[in-house]
PDB file of C-alpha atoms in Angstrom:
ATOM      1  CA  MET A   1      19.718   5.882 -12.494  1.00 66.00           C
ATOM      2  CA  LEU A   2      18.264   5.476  -9.088  1.00 66.00           C
ATOM      3  CA  ASN A   3      18.816   1.786  -9.276  1.00 72.00           C
ATOM      4  CA  ARG A   4      22.567   1.863 -10.445  1.00 76.00           C
ATOM      5  CA  ASP A   5      23.608   0.819  -6.984  1.00 80.00           C
ATOM      6  CA  ASP A   6      21.761  -1.130  -4.208  1.00 81.00           C
ATOM      7  CA  ARG A   7      21.285   1.794  -1.713  1.00 83.00           C
ATOM      8  CA  TYR A   8      17.441   1.583  -2.407  1.00 83.00           C
ATOM      9  CA  LYS A   9      17.350  -2.208  -2.111  1.00 83.00           C
ATOM     10  CA  LYS A  10      18.998  -1.976   1.248  1.00 84.00           C
ATOM     11  CA  ILE A  11      16.754   0.808   2.532  1.00 83.00           C
ATOM     12  CA  ARG A  12      13.802  -1.325   1.269  1.00 80.00           C
ATOM     13  CA  ASP A  13      15.162  -4.339   3.093  1.00 77.00           C
ATOM     14  CA  ARG A  14      15.798  -2.253   6.166  1.00 74.00           C
ATOM     15  CA  CYS A  15      12.393  -0.888   6.161  1.00 73.00           C
ATOM     16  CA  ASN A  16      10.509  -4.216   5.400  1.00 68.00           C
ATOM     17  CA  ASN A  17      12.517  -6.105   7.922  1.00 57.00           C
ATOM     18  CA  ASN A  18      11.694  -3.489  10.703  1.00 57.00           C
ATOM     19  CA  THR A  19       8.108  -2.947   9.765  1.00 57.00           C
ATOM     20  CA  HIS A  20       8.856   0.563   8.261  1.00 58.00           C
ATOM     21  CA  TYR A  21      11.366   1.418  11.132  1.00 60.00           C
ATOM     22  CA  ASN A  22       8.568   0.983  13.885  1.00 65.00           C
ATOM     23  CA  PHE A  23      10.501  -1.931  15.337  1.00 68.00           C
ATOM     24  CA  TYR A  24      10.994  -1.928  18.980  1.00 72.00           C
ATOM     25  CA  SER A  25      14.916  -1.476  18.872  1.00 71.00           C
ATOM     26  CA  ASN A  26      14.397   1.418  16.532  1.00 69.00           C
ATOM     27  CA  ILE A  27      11.814   3.102  18.805  1.00 73.00           C
ATOM     28  CA  VAL A  28      14.000   2.942  21.739  1.00 76.00           C
ATOM     29  CA  LEU A  29      16.950   4.726  19.964  1.00 76.00           C
ATOM     30  CA  ASN A  30      15.108   7.851  20.989  1.00 74.00           C
ATOM     31  CA  ASP A  31      14.964   7.106  24.665  1.00 76.00           C
ATOM     32  CA  ASN A  32      17.989   8.499  26.450  1.00 77.00           C
ATOM     33  CA  GLN A  33      17.297   6.513  29.460  1.00 81.00           C
ATOM     34  CA  ILE A  34      18.283   3.244  27.614  1.00 81.00           C
ATOM     35  CA  TYR A  35      21.989   2.821  26.931  1.00 80.00           C
ATOM     36  CA  ASN A  36      22.700   1.736  23.466  1.00 79.00           C
ATOM     37  CA  PRO A  37      26.345   2.192  22.233  1.00 84.00           C
ATOM     38  CA  ASP A  38      25.208   2.032  18.593  1.00 83.00           C
ATOM     39  CA  ARG A  39      22.687   4.699  19.047  1.00 83.00           C
ATOM     40  CA  ILE A  40      24.405   7.455  16.907  1.00 86.00           C
ATOM     41  CA  LYS A  41      25.397   4.841  14.244  1.00 88.00           C
ATOM     42  CA  TRP A  42      21.702   3.842  13.660  1.00 83.00           C
ATOM     43  CA  LEU A  43      20.354   7.466  13.796  1.00 84.00           C
ATOM     44  CA  ASN A  44      22.795   8.451  11.164  1.00 90.00           C
ATOM     45  CA  LEU A  45      21.792   5.587   8.982  1.00 88.00           C
ATOM     46  CA  PHE A  46      18.329   6.386   9.528  1.00 85.00           C
ATOM     47  CA  SER A  47      19.173  10.043   8.487  1.00 89.00           C
ATOM     48  CA  LYS A  48      20.892   8.974   5.329  1.00 90.00           C
ATOM     49  CA  ASP A  49      17.937   6.550   4.409  1.00 88.00           C
ATOM     50  CA  ILE A  50      15.531   9.507   4.933  1.00 89.00           C
ATOM     51  CA  GLU A  51      17.689  11.482   2.669  1.00 92.00           C
ATOM     52  CA  ALA A  52      17.890   9.111  -0.190  1.00 91.00           C
ATOM     53  CA  ILE A  53      14.261   8.421   0.138  1.00 90.00           C
ATOM     54  CA  PHE A  54      13.593  12.373  -0.303  1.00 93.00           C
ATOM     55  CA  ILE A  55      15.784  12.379  -3.370  1.00 92.00           C
ATOM     56  CA  GLN A  56      13.994   9.506  -4.967  1.00 91.00           C
ATOM     57  CA  HIS A  57      10.660  11.056  -4.251  1.00 92.00           C
ATOM     58  CA  ILE A  58      11.786  14.357  -5.766  1.00 91.00           C
ATOM     59  CA  THR A  59      13.339  12.633  -8.808  1.00 91.00           C
ATOM     60  CA  TYR A  60      10.076  10.875  -9.495  1.00 90.00           C
ATOM     61  CA  VAL A  61       8.021  14.144  -9.130  1.00 91.00           C
ATOM     62  CA  PHE A  62      10.043  15.869 -11.780  1.00 88.00           C
ATOM     63  CA  TYR A  63       9.590  12.979 -14.103  1.00 88.00           C
ATOM     64  CA  LEU A  64       5.854  12.391 -13.494  1.00 91.00           C
ATOM     65  CA  ASN A  65       4.660  15.818 -12.791  1.00 89.00           C
ATOM     66  CA  GLU A  66       7.236  18.447 -13.037  1.00 88.00           C
ATOM     67  CA  TYR A  67       4.917  21.236 -13.103  1.00 87.00           C
ATOM     68  CA  TYR A  68       4.500  20.547  -9.179  1.00 89.00           C
ATOM     69  CA  MET A  69       7.784  22.375  -9.038  1.00 90.00           C
ATOM     70  CA  MET A  70       6.647  25.372 -10.775  1.00 89.00           C
ATOM     71  CA  SER A  71       7.101  28.759  -9.409  1.00 91.00           C
ATOM     72  CA  SER A  72       3.892  30.746  -8.822  1.00 90.00           C
ATOM     73  CA  ASP A  73       5.126  33.719 -11.067  1.00 91.00           C
ATOM     74  CA  TYR A  74       3.239  32.430 -14.205  1.00 91.00           C
ATOM     75  CA  ILE A  75      -0.012  32.136 -12.233  1.00 90.00           C
ATOM     76  CA  ASP A  76       0.402  35.315 -10.308  1.00 91.00           C
ATOM     77  CA  TYR A  77       0.872  37.200 -13.539  1.00 91.00           C
ATOM     78  CA  VAL A  78      -2.425  35.453 -15.012  1.00 91.00           C
ATOM     79  CA  ASP A  79      -4.376  36.193 -11.855  1.00 91.00           C
ATOM     80  CA  MET A  80      -3.566  39.942 -12.069  1.00 92.00           C
ATOM     81  CA  GLY A  81      -4.441  40.206 -15.821  1.00 92.00           C
ATOM     82  CA  MET A  82      -1.018  40.880 -16.677  1.00 93.00           C
ATOM     83  CA  GLN A  83       1.104  39.175 -19.662  1.00 93.00           C
ATOM     84  CA  PRO A  84       3.410  36.565 -17.869  1.00 91.00           C
ATOM     85  CA  GLU A  85       7.265  36.936 -18.697  1.00 90.00           C
ATOM     86  CA  ASP A  86       8.406  34.479 -21.390  1.00 91.00           C
ATOM     87  CA  ASP A  87       9.095  30.913 -20.378  1.00 90.00           C
ATOM     88  CA  SER A  88       7.975  31.796 -16.516  1.00 89.00           C
ATOM     89  CA  GLN A  89       5.921  28.677 -16.877  1.00 90.00           C
ATOM     90  CA  TYR A  90       9.122  26.912 -16.476  1.00 91.00           C
ATOM     91  CA  TRP A  91      10.664  28.610 -13.666  1.00 92.00           C
ATOM     92  CA  VAL A  92      10.781  26.492 -10.433  1.00 92.00           C
ATOM     93  CA  ALA A  93       9.925  27.876  -6.979  1.00 92.00           C
ATOM     94  CA  PRO A  94      12.607  29.201  -5.062  1.00 92.00           C
ATOM     95  CA  PHE A  95      12.679  26.488  -2.311  1.00 93.00           C
ATOM     96  CA  VAL A  96      12.850  23.755  -5.048  1.00 93.00           C
ATOM     97  CA  GLN A  97      16.135  25.273  -6.607  1.00 94.00           C
ATOM     98  CA  LYS A  98      17.345  25.627  -2.731  1.00 95.00           C
ATOM     99  CA  VAL A  99      16.542  22.060  -2.110  1.00 94.00           C
ATOM    100  CA  PHE A 100      17.937  20.985  -5.441  1.00 94.00           C
ATOM    101  CA  ASP A 101      21.414  22.823  -4.840  1.00 95.00           C
ATOM    102  CA  LYS A 102      21.960  22.148  -1.168  1.00 95.00           C
ATOM    103  CA  ILE A 103      20.614  18.177  -1.284  1.00 94.00           C
ATOM    104  CA  ILE A 104      20.215  16.713  -4.650  1.00 94.00           C
ATOM    105  CA  LYS A 105      23.298  18.307  -6.536  1.00 94.00           C
ATOM    106  CA  LYS A 106      25.516  17.693  -3.178  1.00 94.00           C
ATOM    107  CA  LYS A 107      24.446  14.058  -2.343  1.00 93.00           C
ATOM    108  CA  ARG A 108      23.590  12.722  -6.069  1.00 92.00           C
ATOM    109  CA  TYR A 109      25.147  14.874  -8.619  1.00 93.00           C
ATOM    110  CA  ASP A 110      24.442  12.094 -11.275  1.00 91.00           C
ATOM    111  CA  ILE A 111      20.688  12.455 -10.554  1.00 90.00           C
ATOM    112  CA  ALA A 112      20.841  16.223 -10.502  1.00 93.00           C
ATOM    113  CA  GLU A 113      22.173  16.215 -14.080  1.00 93.00           C
ATOM    114  CA  GLU A 114      19.737  13.528 -15.264  1.00 90.00           C
ATOM    115  CA  ILE A 115      16.698  15.744 -14.061  1.00 91.00           C
ATOM    116  CA  LYS A 116      18.353  18.821 -15.623  1.00 91.00           C
ATOM    117  CA  LYS A 117      18.664  16.903 -18.860  1.00 91.00           C
ATOM    118  CA  SER A 118      15.120  15.499 -19.000  1.00 89.00           C
ATOM    119  CA  THR A 119      12.817  18.221 -17.528  1.00 88.00           C
ATOM    120  CA  THR A 120      11.585  21.590 -19.063  1.00 88.00           C
ATOM    121  CA  MET A 121      11.708  23.283 -15.759  1.00 90.00           C
ATOM    122  CA  GLN A 122      14.706  25.626 -15.608  1.00 88.00           C
ATOM    123  CA  LEU A 123      17.011  24.427 -12.847  1.00 91.00           C
ATOM    124  CA  LEU A 124      20.311  26.122 -12.272  1.00 84.00           C
TER     125      LEU A 124
END
């Protein structure tokens, strides 16, 4: 699903060609004293690249260690000596749900649906 188009190949090529964005021309994009007519274009491209890499990272985490996204409710109940609510071990942390809704669903709905199908975690 992540490799269904060439966006990650292009990001990898851009990062590798510019030594992971530490190339001099990329560093001076942050210097307002130097005029660069393409500054906004490049900064927007960097922003999109970071967003795509973030989505890729979250997707891998859900596939490899989905329990990293777990809410603390289950552990909190156990720590307090109480009986956890049914299926609370499958609840996701509120910030994970927020990121899932605001970024992954909006930017890559196809990946969001695939994550929901393949994980035991309860994503809305």
